[in-house]
XYZ file of C-alpha atoms in Angstrom:
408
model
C 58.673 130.537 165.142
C 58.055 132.287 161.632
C 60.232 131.723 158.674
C 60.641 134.609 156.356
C 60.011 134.048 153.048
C 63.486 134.318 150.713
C 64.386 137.737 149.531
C 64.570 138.466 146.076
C 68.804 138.028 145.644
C 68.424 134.919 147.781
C 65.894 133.627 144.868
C 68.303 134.679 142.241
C 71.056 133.282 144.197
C 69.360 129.694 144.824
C 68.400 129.590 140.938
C 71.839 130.473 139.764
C 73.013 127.839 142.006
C 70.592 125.096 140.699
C 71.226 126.376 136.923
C 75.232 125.476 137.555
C 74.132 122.484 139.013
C 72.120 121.305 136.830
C 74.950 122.087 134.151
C 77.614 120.184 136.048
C 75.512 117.249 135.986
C 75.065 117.632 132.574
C 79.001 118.088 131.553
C 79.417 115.038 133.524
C 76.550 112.751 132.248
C 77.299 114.198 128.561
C 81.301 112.927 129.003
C 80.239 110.027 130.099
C 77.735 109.636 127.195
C 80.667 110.036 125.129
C 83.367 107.989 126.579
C 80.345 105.481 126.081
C 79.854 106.252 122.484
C 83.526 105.365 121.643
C 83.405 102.930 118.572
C 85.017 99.646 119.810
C 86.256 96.758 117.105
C 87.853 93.596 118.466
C 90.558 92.039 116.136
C 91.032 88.507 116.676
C 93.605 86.531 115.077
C 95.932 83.289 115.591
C 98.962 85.212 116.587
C 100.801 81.958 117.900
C 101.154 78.969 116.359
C 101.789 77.954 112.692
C 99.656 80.675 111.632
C 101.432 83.362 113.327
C 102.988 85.155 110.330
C 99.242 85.402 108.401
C 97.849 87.142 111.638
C 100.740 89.685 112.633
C 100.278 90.637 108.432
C 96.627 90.845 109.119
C 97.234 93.126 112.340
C 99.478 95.487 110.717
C 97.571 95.594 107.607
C 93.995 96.288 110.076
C 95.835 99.073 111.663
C 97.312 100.926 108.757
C 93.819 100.758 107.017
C 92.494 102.666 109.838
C 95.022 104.998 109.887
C 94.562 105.980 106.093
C 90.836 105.841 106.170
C 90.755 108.121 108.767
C 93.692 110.270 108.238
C 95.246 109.347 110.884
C 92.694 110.839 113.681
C 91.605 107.278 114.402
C 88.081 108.212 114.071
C 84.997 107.972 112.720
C 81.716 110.447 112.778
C 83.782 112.181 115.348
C 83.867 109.231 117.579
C 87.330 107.458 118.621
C 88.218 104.151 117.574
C 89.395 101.674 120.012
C 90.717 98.635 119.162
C 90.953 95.498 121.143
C 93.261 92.677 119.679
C 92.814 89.216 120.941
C 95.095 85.900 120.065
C 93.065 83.315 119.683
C 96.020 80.599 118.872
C 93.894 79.630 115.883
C 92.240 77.217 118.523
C 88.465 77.038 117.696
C 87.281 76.908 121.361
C 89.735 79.699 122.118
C 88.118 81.930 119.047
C 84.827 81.153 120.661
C 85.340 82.611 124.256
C 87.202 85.232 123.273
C 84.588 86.509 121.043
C 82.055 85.853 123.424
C 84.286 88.425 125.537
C 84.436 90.946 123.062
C 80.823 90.818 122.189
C 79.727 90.290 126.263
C 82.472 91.930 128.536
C 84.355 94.215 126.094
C 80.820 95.621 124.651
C 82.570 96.135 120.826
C 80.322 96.847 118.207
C 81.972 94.921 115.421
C 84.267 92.152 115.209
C 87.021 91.262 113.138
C 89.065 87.577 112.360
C 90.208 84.984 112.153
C 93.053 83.526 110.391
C 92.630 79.224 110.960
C 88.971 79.092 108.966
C 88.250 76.428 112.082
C 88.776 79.209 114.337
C 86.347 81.330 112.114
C 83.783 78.260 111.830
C 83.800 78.069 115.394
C 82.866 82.422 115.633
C 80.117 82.347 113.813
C 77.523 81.067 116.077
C 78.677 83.547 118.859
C 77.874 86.854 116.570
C 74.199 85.067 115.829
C 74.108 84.597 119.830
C 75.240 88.298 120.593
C 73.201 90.199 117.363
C 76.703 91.518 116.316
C 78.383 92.040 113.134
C 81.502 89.568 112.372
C 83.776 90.733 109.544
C 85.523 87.256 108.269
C 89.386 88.328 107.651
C 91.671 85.872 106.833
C 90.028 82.708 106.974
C 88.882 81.016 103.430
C 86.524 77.654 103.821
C 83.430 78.471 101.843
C 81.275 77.123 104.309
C 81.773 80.155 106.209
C 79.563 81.878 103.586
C 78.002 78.871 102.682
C 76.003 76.538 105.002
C 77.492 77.798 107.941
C 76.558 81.041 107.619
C 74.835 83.856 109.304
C 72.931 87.105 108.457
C 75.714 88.873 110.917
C 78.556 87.309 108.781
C 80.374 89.429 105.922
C 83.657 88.567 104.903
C 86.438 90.866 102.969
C 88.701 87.647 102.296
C 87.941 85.723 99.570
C 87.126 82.175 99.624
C 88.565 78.899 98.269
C 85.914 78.771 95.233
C 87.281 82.182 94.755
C 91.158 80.798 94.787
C 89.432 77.404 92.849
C 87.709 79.626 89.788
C 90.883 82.137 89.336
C 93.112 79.275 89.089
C 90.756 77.289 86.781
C 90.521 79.992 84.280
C 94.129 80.093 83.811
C 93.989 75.678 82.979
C 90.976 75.871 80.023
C 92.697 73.524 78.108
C 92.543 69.425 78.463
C 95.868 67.487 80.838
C 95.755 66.234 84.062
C 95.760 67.849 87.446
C 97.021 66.114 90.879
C 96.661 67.864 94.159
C 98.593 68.169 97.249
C 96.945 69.495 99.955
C 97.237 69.788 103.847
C 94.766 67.362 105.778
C 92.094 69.864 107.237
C 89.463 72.280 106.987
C 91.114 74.789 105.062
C 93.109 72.082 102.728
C 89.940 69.853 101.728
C 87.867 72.471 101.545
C 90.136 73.901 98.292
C 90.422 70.832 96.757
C 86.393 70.339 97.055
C 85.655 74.148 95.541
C 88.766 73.227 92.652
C 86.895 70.157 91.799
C 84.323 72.278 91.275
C 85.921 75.181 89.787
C 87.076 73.337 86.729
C 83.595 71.883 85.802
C 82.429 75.719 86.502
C 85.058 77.161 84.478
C 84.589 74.271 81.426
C 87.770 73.212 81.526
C 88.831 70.017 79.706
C 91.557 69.054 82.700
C 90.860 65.809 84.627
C 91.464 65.428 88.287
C 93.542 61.820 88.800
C 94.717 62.167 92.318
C 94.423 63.661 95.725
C 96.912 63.504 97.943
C 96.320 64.856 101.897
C 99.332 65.495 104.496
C 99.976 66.790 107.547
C 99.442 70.036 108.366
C 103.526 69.609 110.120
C 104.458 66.974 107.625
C 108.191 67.805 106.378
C 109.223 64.883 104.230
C 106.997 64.608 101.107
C 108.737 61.752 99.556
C 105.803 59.449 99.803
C 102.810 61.799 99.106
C 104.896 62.862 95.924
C 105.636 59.256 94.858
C 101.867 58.532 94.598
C 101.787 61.789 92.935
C 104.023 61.260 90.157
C 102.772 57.495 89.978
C 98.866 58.494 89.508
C 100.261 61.442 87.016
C 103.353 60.190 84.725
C 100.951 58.468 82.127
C 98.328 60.690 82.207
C 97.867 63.020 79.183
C 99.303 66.248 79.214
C 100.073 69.422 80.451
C 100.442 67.136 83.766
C 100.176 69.627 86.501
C 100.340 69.319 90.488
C 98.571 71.635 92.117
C 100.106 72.822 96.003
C 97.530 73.815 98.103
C 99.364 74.874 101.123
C 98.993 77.133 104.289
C 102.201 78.177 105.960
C 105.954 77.474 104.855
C 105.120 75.555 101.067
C 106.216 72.138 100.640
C 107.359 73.307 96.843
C 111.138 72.970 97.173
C 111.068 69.542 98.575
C 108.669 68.480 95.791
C 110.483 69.934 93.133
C 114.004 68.397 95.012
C 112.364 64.664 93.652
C 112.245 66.441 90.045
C 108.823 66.108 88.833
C 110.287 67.136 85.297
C 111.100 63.602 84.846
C 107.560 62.953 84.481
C 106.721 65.786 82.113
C 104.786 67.009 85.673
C 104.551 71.220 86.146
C 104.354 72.563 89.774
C 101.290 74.900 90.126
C 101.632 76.837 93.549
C 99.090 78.974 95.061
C 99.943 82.657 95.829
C 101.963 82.917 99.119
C 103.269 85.199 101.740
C 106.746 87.153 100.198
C 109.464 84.991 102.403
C 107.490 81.486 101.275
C 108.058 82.813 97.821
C 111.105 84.513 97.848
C 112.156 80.874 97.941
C 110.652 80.092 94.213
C 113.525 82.602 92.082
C 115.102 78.994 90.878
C 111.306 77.959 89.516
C 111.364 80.705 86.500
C 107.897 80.723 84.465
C 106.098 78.798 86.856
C 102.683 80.040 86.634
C 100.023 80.256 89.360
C 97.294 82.556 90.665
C 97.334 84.918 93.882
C 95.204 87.119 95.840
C 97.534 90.228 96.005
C 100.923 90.831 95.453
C 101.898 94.354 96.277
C 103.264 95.382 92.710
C 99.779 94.629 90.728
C 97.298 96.639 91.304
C 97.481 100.523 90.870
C 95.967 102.991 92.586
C 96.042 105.551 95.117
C 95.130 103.676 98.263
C 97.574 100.530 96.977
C 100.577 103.546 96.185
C 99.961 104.958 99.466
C 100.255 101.080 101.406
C 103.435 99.996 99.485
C 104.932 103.311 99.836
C 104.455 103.597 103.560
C 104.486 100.181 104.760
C 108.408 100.041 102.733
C 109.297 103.344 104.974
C 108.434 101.453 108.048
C 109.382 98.116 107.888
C 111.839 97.937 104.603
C 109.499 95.198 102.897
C 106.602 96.075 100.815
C 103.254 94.725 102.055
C 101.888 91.310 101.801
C 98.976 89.286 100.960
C 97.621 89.383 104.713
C 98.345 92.802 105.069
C 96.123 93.956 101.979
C 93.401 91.390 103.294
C 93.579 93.476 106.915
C 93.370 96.733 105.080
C 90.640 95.523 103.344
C 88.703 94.661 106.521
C 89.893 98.306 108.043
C 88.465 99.946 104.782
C 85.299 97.557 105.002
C 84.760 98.705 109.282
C 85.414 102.119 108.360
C 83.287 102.264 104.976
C 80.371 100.823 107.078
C 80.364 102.819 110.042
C 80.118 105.874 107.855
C 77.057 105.259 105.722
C 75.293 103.463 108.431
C 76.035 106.603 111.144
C 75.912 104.659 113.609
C 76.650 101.020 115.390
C 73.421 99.776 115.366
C 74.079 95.865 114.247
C 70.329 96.744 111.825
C 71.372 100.095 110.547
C 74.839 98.350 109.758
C 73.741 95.030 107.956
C 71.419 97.649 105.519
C 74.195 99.580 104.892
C 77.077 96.355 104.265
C 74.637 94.860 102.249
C 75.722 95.553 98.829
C 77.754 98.522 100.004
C 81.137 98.694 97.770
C 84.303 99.801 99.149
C 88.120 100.657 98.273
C 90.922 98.433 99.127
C 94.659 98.007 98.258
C 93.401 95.586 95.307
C 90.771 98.042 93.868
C 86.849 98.231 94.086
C 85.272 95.171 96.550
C 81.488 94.622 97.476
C 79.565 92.503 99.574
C 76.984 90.343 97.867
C 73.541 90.699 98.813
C 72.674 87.267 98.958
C 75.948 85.601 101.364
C 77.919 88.666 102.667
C 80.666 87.593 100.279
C 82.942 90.876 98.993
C 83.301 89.960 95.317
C 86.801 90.905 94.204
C 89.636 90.853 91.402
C 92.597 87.724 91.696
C 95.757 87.831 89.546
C 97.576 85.254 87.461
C 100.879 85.374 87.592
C 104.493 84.056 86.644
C 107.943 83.742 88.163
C 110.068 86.297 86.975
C 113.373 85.597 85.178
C 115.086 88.809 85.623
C 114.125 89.729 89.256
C 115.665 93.472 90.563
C 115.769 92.667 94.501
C 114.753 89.634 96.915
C 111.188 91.363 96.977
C 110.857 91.577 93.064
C 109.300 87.835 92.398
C 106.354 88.325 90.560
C 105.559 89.722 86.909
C 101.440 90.059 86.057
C 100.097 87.597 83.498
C 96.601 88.871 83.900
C 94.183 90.618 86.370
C 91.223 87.829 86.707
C 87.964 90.702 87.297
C 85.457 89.791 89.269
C 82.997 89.427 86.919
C 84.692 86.384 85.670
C 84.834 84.848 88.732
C 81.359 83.768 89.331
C 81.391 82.302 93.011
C 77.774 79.866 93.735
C 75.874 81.325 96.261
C 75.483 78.473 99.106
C 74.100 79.557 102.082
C 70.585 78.499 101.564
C 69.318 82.142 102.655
């Protein structure tokens, strides 16, 4: 039996047919090339437990950073941006596997978190493990850019020597200092980098007493008696410094009238309901990472203005620290073009970026961003229940001169 050879419209035929083939499959291997190429960022933060307020700030801020960086297309070099938001309960094995899941199953190319700095302590070896990039956002305890730290490790919040040297520059003179602090990681570790901070900063105050509670302790009647014991005949200014995470212990303290003993409360910046609390404590002075009426510019105009439309409160210190970290994903992603964890580290390294608070960079040396703190007072004549604060003095970076520790 012969077989004729195709005519010449059955060749034409045949090769049209191929070509459309061939561009079918390549329509369908190009969308899946770019469902593939979506950018994916896991946000991981301890949305239950004591730390739950810190973490839903941190969320909201995240989000809204995003959405103003991008203007509002959710997207960057043309790609989408998903987002994958994980509770880790501030539980450091928790923070662990679920990283492990974002890096392993969820295939993200960058990671964001945590808020409990044991949580954070406990992420670090995972982004090592997995050759990914792990943006530190809230947590503080320097050893997470210190001797715990990795190449893949950059962090937007600052740290406690950060908290320690802004509050140091604001006690030069001589006196006394006392500290109350909660009994972990994050507590200890501020006390250790104030130590420090004061020596750093040359100040003339003397540390006479450290006093560690529980992280749930709720009568202070105790701690503060050995406070005001170790401080009453010390010289003056006699100051006790609250180092607190969570709802502050100042009320109660300054219920047992530390007056009496010529002894000055010194609290650390909080979230807006802790210190809506402080209007009765006019003058008291104390230094804070952001508070939403300090810093001025567009991008800080733009949060206050928009976050007060949507949720009738102006936004707080975790929600400028999440922006931060959006601005910091979003910043990288751009001048690196693309999600490659190499490409990215040579582009965060040094890189500076916009935030809510102004200008931030990364240090070369620990992945630190290097940023601006503010020493404030109480108000006396406050306008609203959100009008707390009045601006002693932006602390710049520059004078803020955090040790490198990390032993690169």
């Amino acid at each position: 039996m012969s077989i004729k050879s195709p005519t010449i419209f059955q060749r034409k035929r045949l090769a049209i047919s191929l070509s459309l083939l061939g561009a079918f499959l390549g329509s369908c291997v190009h969308a899946s090339y770019a469902v593939a190429q979506d950018i994916k960022v896991a946000l991981i933060a301890g949305k239950t437990g004591a730390l739950e307020a810190y973490a839903k700030e941190t969320e909201t801020g995240f989000m809204m950073g995003l959405e103003y960086m991008t203007g509002g297309k959710m997207e960057i070099n043309g790609k989408k941006i998903k987002v994958i938001i994980k509770d880790d309960q501030s539980k450091p094995d928790m923070g662990r596997t679920l990283l492990a899941e974002a890096y392993g199953d969820d295939k993200v190319d960058i990671a964001v978190g945590t808020t409990s700095s044991g949580s954070a302590l406990a992420m670090l070896p995972v982004a090592e493990e997995y050759k990914k990039i792990l943006i530190i956002e809230p947590a503080v305890a320097d050893a997470i850019t210190g001797d715990k730290w990795n190449r893949y490790i950059f962090r937007t919040s600052r740290n406690s020597m950060q908290d320690a040297l802004a509050a140091a520059s604001t006690i030069k003179a001589g006196g006394s200092i006392a500290f109350l602090a909660q009994d972990y990681a994050f507590g200890r570790d501020a006390v250790k980098a104030a130590k420090e901070a004061l020596a750093t900063a040359g100040s003339k105050a003397k540390v006479v007493h450290e006093e560690y509670a529980a992280q749930t302790s709720t009568d202070f009647t105790a701690p503060a008696q050995r406070i005001f014991d170790a401080l009453k005949n010390k010289p003056e200014p006699r100051i006790l410094q609250i180092v607190w995470a969570g709802p502050s212990p100042m009320n109660k303290l300054a219920d047992l009238k530390p007056e009496r003993f010529g002894i000055n409360l010194a609290p650390g910046g909080n979230i807006l309901p802790v210190m809506k609390l402080w209007k009765s404590y006019v003058g008291t002075q104390g230094t804070i990472y952001y508070y939403y009426d300090f810093p001025k510019n567009k991008m800080n105009d733009w949060l206050v203005a928009e976050h007060t439309k949507r949720f009738k409160a102006p936004p707080d210190f975790f929600t400028a620290g999440g922006f931060a970290a959006a601005s910091a994903v979003y910043t990288a992603l751009s001048k690196a073009q693309s999600t490659n964890t190499e490409k990215l580290i040579t582009a965060m390294e040094g890189m500076e970026f916009d935030t809510p608070k102004g200008k931030m960079n990364f240090r070369k040396e620990d992945h630190q961003a290097l940023q601006s703190m503010y020493h404030f007072k109480i108000k006396k004549d406050q306008k609203n229940e959100w009008d707390l604060l009045e601006l002693v003095r932006e602390i710049p970076a520059n004078e803020i001169p955090v040790p490198v520790k990390n032993k690169r």
